[in-house]
mmCIF file of C-alpha atoms in Angstrom:
data_model
loop_
_atom_site.group_PDB
_atom_site.id
_atom_site.type_symbol
_atom_site.label_atom_id
_atom_site.label_comp_id
_atom_site.label_asym_id
_atom_site.label_seq_id
_atom_site.Cartn_x
_atom_site.Cartn_y
_atom_site.Cartn_z
ATOM 1 C CA MET A 27 -0.172 0.068 0.098
ATOM 2 C CA MET A 28 2.812 2.454 0.850
ATOM 3 C CA PHE A 29 4.100 1.744 -2.649
ATOM 4 C CA SER A 30 0.904 2.111 -4.726
ATOM 5 C CA VAL A 31 0.568 4.621 -7.231
ATOM 6 C CA THR A 32 -3.086 5.370 -6.912
ATOM 7 C CA GLU A 33 -3.774 5.070 -2.981
ATOM 8 C CA MET A 34 -2.909 7.335 -0.285
ATOM 9 C CA GLN A 35 -3.200 10.441 -2.210
ATOM 10 C CA THR A 36 -4.836 12.526 0.712
ATOM 11 C CA PHE A 37 -1.877 14.878 1.686
ATOM 12 C CA GLU A 38 -3.158 17.779 3.444
ATOM 13 C CA LEU A 39 -0.954 20.952 3.816
ATOM 14 C CA PHE A 40 -0.120 21.581 7.731
ATOM 15 C CA SER A 41 -1.844 18.256 8.653
ATOM 16 C CA VAL A 42 -0.449 16.595 11.580
ATOM 17 C CA PRO A 43 1.924 14.378 9.658
ATOM 18 C CA HIS A 44 3.186 17.448 7.791
ATOM 19 C CA VAL A 45 3.661 19.545 10.876
ATOM 20 C CA SER A 46 5.299 16.535 12.804
ATOM 21 C CA VAL A 47 7.939 16.013 10.061
ATOM 22 C CA LEU A 48 8.635 19.857 9.984
ATOM 23 C CA LEU A 49 9.169 19.716 13.761
ATOM 24 C CA MET A 50 11.318 16.742 13.835
ATOM 25 C CA PHE A 51 13.196 18.302 11.124
ATOM 26 C CA VAL A 52 13.706 21.585 13.373
ATOM 27 C CA ALA A 53 14.760 19.367 16.211
ATOM 28 C CA ILE A 54 17.418 17.400 14.253
ATOM 29 C CA SER A 55 18.851 20.565 12.786
ATOM 30 C CA PHE A 56 19.201 22.012 16.370
ATOM 31 C CA TRP A 57 20.793 18.631 17.589
ATOM 32 C CA LEU A 58 23.460 18.764 14.931
ATOM 33 C CA VAL A 59 24.344 22.581 15.728
ATOM 34 C CA TYR A 60 23.925 22.624 19.382
ATOM 35 C CA PHE A 61 25.583 19.259 20.241
ATOM 36 C CA ARG A 62 28.392 19.630 17.608
ATOM 37 C CA HIS A 63 31.035 19.406 20.395
ATOM 38 C CA PHE A 64 29.927 16.079 21.304
ATOM 39 C CA LEU A 65 28.919 14.874 17.763
ATOM 40 C CA LYS A 66 32.490 15.597 16.316
ATOM 41 C CA GLY A 67 33.446 12.351 17.674
ATOM 42 C CA TYR A 68 31.068 10.711 15.375
ATOM 43 C CA GLN A 69 31.571 12.911 12.490
ATOM 44 C CA SER A 70 32.689 10.142 9.859
ATOM 45 C CA MET A 71 29.360 8.467 11.063
ATOM 46 C CA LEU A 72 27.206 11.748 10.355
ATOM 47 C CA LYS A 73 29.153 12.284 7.060
ATOM 48 C CA TRP A 74 28.335 8.889 5.439
ATOM 49 C CA THR A 75 25.003 8.541 6.901
ATOM 50 C CA LEU A 76 24.071 12.049 5.095
ATOM 51 C CA PHE A 77 25.884 10.416 1.923
ATOM 52 C CA SER A 78 23.748 7.283 2.163
ATOM 53 C CA MET A 79 20.645 9.207 2.692
ATOM 54 C CA LEU A 80 21.216 11.365 -0.474
ATOM 55 C CA VAL A 81 22.308 8.400 -2.719
ATOM 56 C CA MET A 82 19.402 6.143 -1.656
ATOM 57 C CA SER A 83 17.008 9.153 -2.028
ATOM 58 C CA GLU A 84 17.937 9.644 -5.425
ATOM 59 C CA VAL A 85 18.119 5.809 -6.342
ATOM 60 C CA SER A 86 14.982 4.655 -4.815
ATOM 61 C CA TRP A 87 13.018 7.496 -6.312
ATOM 62 C CA HIS A 88 13.878 6.290 -9.774
ATOM 63 C CA PHE A 89 13.598 2.600 -8.936
ATOM 64 C CA TRP A 90 9.944 3.383 -7.667
ATOM 65 C CA LEU A 91 9.256 5.086 -10.664
ATOM 66 C CA VAL A 92 10.593 2.349 -13.250
ATOM 67 C CA ALA A 93 9.260 -0.574 -11.068
ATOM 68 C CA THR A 94 5.537 1.027 -11.132
ATOM 69 C CA GLY A 95 5.816 1.890 -14.762
ATOM 70 C CA THR A 96 5.252 5.851 -14.371
ATOM 71 C CA TRP A 97 8.958 6.986 -15.261
ATOM 72 C CA GLU A 98 8.754 9.816 -17.598
ATOM 73 C CA VAL A 99 11.313 12.204 -19.196
ATOM 74 C CA GLY A 100 10.329 14.724 -16.864
ATOM 75 C CA ASP A 101 11.540 12.600 -14.192
ATOM 76 C CA LEU A 102 15.133 13.003 -15.140
ATOM 77 C CA PRO A 103 17.118 14.097 -12.240
ATOM 78 C CA LEU A 104 17.356 17.996 -13.360
ATOM 79 C CA GLN A 105 15.358 19.499 -10.731
ATOM 80 C CA LEU A 106 17.004 21.824 -8.257
ATOM 81 C CA CYS A 107 16.932 19.199 -5.479
ATOM 82 C CA SER A 108 18.751 16.679 -7.777
ATOM 83 C CA VAL A 109 21.582 19.197 -8.516
ATOM 84 C CA SER A 110 22.110 19.907 -5.052
ATOM 85 C CA THR A 111 22.151 16.131 -4.146
ATOM 86 C CA PHE A 112 24.676 15.707 -6.860
ATOM 87 C CA ILE A 113 26.955 18.643 -5.658
ATOM 88 C CA ALA A 114 26.672 17.616 -2.094
ATOM 89 C CA ILE A 115 27.479 13.891 -2.887
ATOM 90 C CA TYR A 116 30.417 15.005 -4.800
ATOM 91 C CA LEU A 117 31.813 17.204 -2.043
ATOM 92 C CA PHE A 118 31.422 14.153 0.529
ATOM 93 C CA LEU A 119 33.681 12.446 -1.925
ATOM 94 C CA ARG A 120 35.996 15.264 -2.776
ATOM 95 C CA PRO A 121 36.099 18.540 -1.009
ATOM 96 C CA ASN A 122 35.490 21.768 -3.134
ATOM 97 C CA GLN A 123 35.275 25.084 -1.575
ATOM 98 C CA LYS A 124 34.043 26.837 -4.557
ATOM 99 C CA ALA A 125 31.314 23.951 -5.300
ATOM 100 C CA TYR A 126 29.981 24.617 -1.853
ATOM 101 C CA TYR A 127 29.191 28.186 -2.723
ATOM 102 C CA LEU A 128 26.262 26.920 -5.101
ATOM 103 C CA LEU A 129 25.408 24.146 -2.865
ATOM 104 C CA PHE A 130 24.868 26.655 0.307
ATOM 105 C CA PHE A 131 22.492 29.099 -1.844
ATOM 106 C CA ILE A 132 20.397 26.246 -3.506
ATOM 107 C CA GLY A 133 20.589 23.419 -0.983
ATOM 108 C CA LEU A 134 19.677 25.321 2.341
ATOM 109 C CA LEU A 135 16.687 27.479 2.137
ATOM 110 C CA PRO A 136 15.005 26.227 -0.998
ATOM 111 C CA PRO A 137 14.649 22.551 0.317
ATOM 112 C CA ILE A 138 13.122 23.867 3.460
ATOM 113 C CA LEU A 139 10.711 25.920 1.590
ATOM 114 C CA SER A 140 9.936 22.783 -0.395
ATOM 115 C CA MET A 141 9.113 20.922 2.773
ATOM 116 C CA VAL A 142 6.953 23.976 4.022
ATOM 117 C CA THR A 143 4.905 23.939 0.810
ATOM 118 C CA PRO A 144 5.587 20.610 -0.566
ATOM 119 C CA GLU A 145 4.533 19.558 -4.140
ATOM 120 C CA MET A 146 2.898 16.172 -2.605
ATOM 121 C CA ALA A 147 -0.310 14.375 -3.194
ATOM 122 C CA TYR A 148 0.563 11.355 -0.978
ATOM 123 C CA GLN A 149 0.079 11.086 2.848
ATOM 124 C CA PHE A 150 2.327 9.360 5.561
ATOM 125 C CA PRO A 151 3.401 6.541 5.653
ATOM 126 C CA HIS A 152 3.456 6.385 1.686
ATOM 127 C CA PHE A 153 7.094 5.939 0.296
ATOM 128 C CA ARG A 154 6.822 9.078 -1.821
ATOM 129 C CA PHE A 155 6.013 11.120 1.484
ATOM 130 C CA LEU A 156 8.721 9.463 3.472
ATOM 131 C CA LYS A 157 11.127 9.889 0.488
ATOM 132 C CA TYR A 158 10.318 13.587 -0.253
ATOM 133 C CA PHE A 159 10.789 14.704 3.195
ATOM 134 C CA LEU A 160 13.875 12.587 4.036
ATOM 135 C CA HIS A 161 15.502 13.519 0.833
ATOM 136 C CA HIS A 162 14.796 17.438 1.398
ATOM 137 C CA ALA A 163 15.922 17.366 4.846
ATOM 138 C CA ALA A 164 19.218 15.450 4.071
ATOM 139 C CA ILE A 165 20.125 18.085 1.476
ATOM 140 C CA ALA A 166 19.765 20.963 4.230
ATOM 141 C CA TRP A 167 21.310 18.888 6.750
ATOM 142 C CA SER A 168 24.299 18.405 4.361
ATOM 143 C CA VAL A 169 24.607 21.943 3.985
ATOM 144 C CA LEU A 170 24.698 22.429 7.749
ATOM 145 C CA TYR A 171 27.364 19.698 7.983
ATOM 146 C CA PHE A 172 30.021 21.353 5.909
ATOM 147 C CA ILE A 173 29.561 24.543 7.975
ATOM 148 C CA VAL A 174 29.543 22.913 11.312
ATOM 149 C CA TYR A 175 31.826 19.940 10.881
ATOM 150 C CA GLU A 176 34.169 20.594 7.912
ATOM 151 C CA GLY A 177 34.642 24.416 8.658
ATOM 152 C CA TYR A 178 33.166 25.770 5.231
ATOM 153 C CA ARG A 179 32.517 29.309 5.149
ATOM 154 C CA VAL A 180 31.120 31.478 2.303
ATOM 155 C CA PRO A 181 32.073 35.085 1.492
ATOM 156 C CA ARG A 182 29.805 37.751 0.642
ATOM 157 C CA ARG A 183 30.742 38.079 -3.037
ATOM 158 C CA ALA A 184 29.421 34.333 -3.393
ATOM 159 C CA VAL A 185 25.905 35.568 -3.112
ATOM 160 C CA TRP A 186 26.183 37.170 -6.711
ATOM 161 C CA THR A 187 28.427 34.492 -7.878
ATOM 162 C CA GLY A 188 25.895 31.859 -6.828
ATOM 163 C CA PHE A 189 23.146 33.718 -8.466
ATOM 164 C CA LEU A 190 24.963 34.061 -11.773
ATOM 165 C CA MET A 191 25.821 30.027 -11.591
ATOM 166 C CA VAL A 192 22.038 29.224 -10.790
ATOM 167 C CA ASN A 193 20.971 31.355 -14.209
ATOM 168 C CA LEU A 194 23.891 29.838 -16.141
ATOM 169 C CA LEU A 195 22.334 26.548 -14.934
ATOM 170 C CA ALA A 196 18.794 27.709 -15.884
ATOM 171 C CA LEU A 197 19.591 28.808 -19.184
ATOM 172 C CA PRO A 198 19.988 25.377 -20.787
ATOM 173 C CA ILE A 199 17.275 23.900 -18.636
ATOM 174 C CA PHE A 200 14.964 26.476 -20.100
ATOM 175 C CA PHE A 201 15.773 25.285 -23.843
ATOM 176 C CA LEU A 202 15.565 21.805 -22.570
ATOM 177 C CA ASN A 203 12.075 22.365 -21.076
ATOM 178 C CA ILE A 204 10.552 23.584 -24.555
ATOM 179 C CA LEU A 205 12.609 20.624 -26.413
ATOM 180 C CA LEU A 206 11.334 18.091 -24.047
ATOM 181 C CA ASP A 207 7.936 19.466 -22.597
ATOM 182 C CA THR A 208 9.292 19.261 -19.249
ATOM 183 C CA ASN A 209 9.182 21.797 -16.182
ATOM 184 C CA PHE A 210 12.884 21.404 -14.675
ATOM 185 C CA PHE A 211 13.772 24.045 -12.175
ATOM 186 C CA TYR A 212 10.110 25.101 -12.575
ATOM 187 C CA LEU A 213 10.875 27.280 -15.484
ATOM 188 C CA ALA A 214 8.030 26.371 -17.769
ATOM 189 C CA ASN A 215 5.173 27.035 -15.258
ATOM 190 C CA PRO A 216 4.496 26.777 -11.380
ATOM 191 C CA THR A 217 3.907 23.515 -9.430
ATOM 192 C CA GLU A 218 0.761 21.693 -10.093
ATOM 193 C CA SER A 219 0.170 21.758 -6.420
ATOM 194 C CA LYS A 220 -0.444 24.920 -4.365
ATOM 195 C CA THR A 221 3.303 26.148 -3.346
ATOM 196 C CA ILE A 222 4.844 29.427 -3.082
ATOM 197 C CA LEU A 223 5.494 29.547 -6.802
ATOM 198 C CA SER A 224 1.651 29.533 -7.337
ATOM 199 C CA PHE A 225 1.620 33.148 -6.351
ATOM 200 C CA PHE A 226 4.227 34.060 -8.815
ATOM 201 C CA GLY A 227 2.001 34.840 -11.933
ATOM 202 C CA GLU A 228 2.372 33.885 -15.583
ATOM 203 C CA GLY A 229 4.586 34.691 -18.554
ATOM 204 C CA VAL A 230 7.083 37.538 -18.135
ATOM 205 C CA ILE A 231 6.029 38.141 -14.535
ATOM 206 C CA TYR A 232 6.540 34.552 -13.390
ATOM 207 C CA TYR A 233 10.113 34.792 -14.414
ATOM 208 C CA ILE A 234 10.856 38.285 -13.105
ATOM 209 C CA ASN A 235 9.331 37.016 -9.717
ATOM 210 C CA LEU A 236 11.491 33.988 -9.814
ATOM 211 C CA GLU A 237 14.747 35.992 -10.220
ATOM 212 C CA ILE A 238 13.467 38.392 -7.506
ATOM 213 C CA ALA A 239 12.804 35.509 -5.338
ATOM 214 C CA ALA A 240 16.080 33.917 -6.014
ATOM 215 C CA ILE A 241 17.919 37.175 -4.943
ATOM 216 C CA VAL A 242 15.956 37.437 -1.776
ATOM 217 C CA VAL A 243 16.428 33.903 -0.892
ATOM 218 C CA PHE A 244 20.177 34.158 -1.250
ATOM 219 C CA PHE A 245 20.588 37.197 0.959
ATOM 220 C CA VAL A 246 18.289 35.702 3.531
ATOM 221 C CA THR A 247 20.521 32.637 3.152
ATOM 222 C CA TYR A 248 23.631 34.403 3.364
ATOM 223 C CA PHE A 249 22.615 36.508 6.531
ATOM 224 C CA PRO A 250 23.191 33.760 9.172
ATOM 225 C CA MET A 251 26.730 33.059 7.458
ATOM 226 C CA ALA A 252 27.660 36.935 7.651
ATOM 227 C CA VAL A 253 26.815 36.920 11.233
ATOM 228 C CA LEU A 254 28.844 33.729 11.870
ATOM 229 C CA VAL A 255 32.092 35.003 9.793
ATOM 230 C CA LYS A 256 31.822 38.347 11.644
ATOM 231 C CA ARG A 257 31.764 36.670 14.925
ATOM 232 C CA GLU A 258 34.909 34.379 14.034
ATOM 233 C CA ARG A 259 36.770 37.350 12.654
ATOM 234 C CA SER A 260 36.164 39.451 16.065
ATOM 235 C CA LYS A 261 37.455 36.614 18.080
ATOM 236 C CA GLY A 262 40.427 36.531 15.631
#
């Protein structure tokens, strides 16, 4: 039943299961940060747990689609969460400060916003419900892990660098959407279910609002990092 394509499509925004998952995400995020000195001794375990969560989320998703005969070209791993997943997996295997700049901006706040207003039809404990929230949580936790346990920092100039990189990624995706009749990066239209993107309008206005939202998200994401860097510099 939890793997059915047609059953358990009763997801309700801010229902008890939805709010419970959000609270669990906040609690575990707090635990990762507040108890960082204790968890340092288990850093390797944390690293490979997050790595495994990302890999299994992506692999199991496509396995389910193929097994149920519902895989479509629009399910290619070209959405923002998949891009974030691949960057995080790469960083776990091979540290790269500049690659982290992009992950920081697309892998922290966007997955959290996606969990708050998810594009979701299936209710707990359906596979897609569990996979969706575990996957998005793992992306955000990976960003936190690199900050807290690996010491990654992001300079202020990376706000505009990251914004430029996202737009460079979006350009070929835009034309690919036209070619394949897909909606990667949600560049063709908003999500089918009610999410934040549903309020962005249509046509040119939609794209303008996407750009404005991206800039706002990037600056909001960077603010805690700016505070952290300033504190560390004041301490020498």
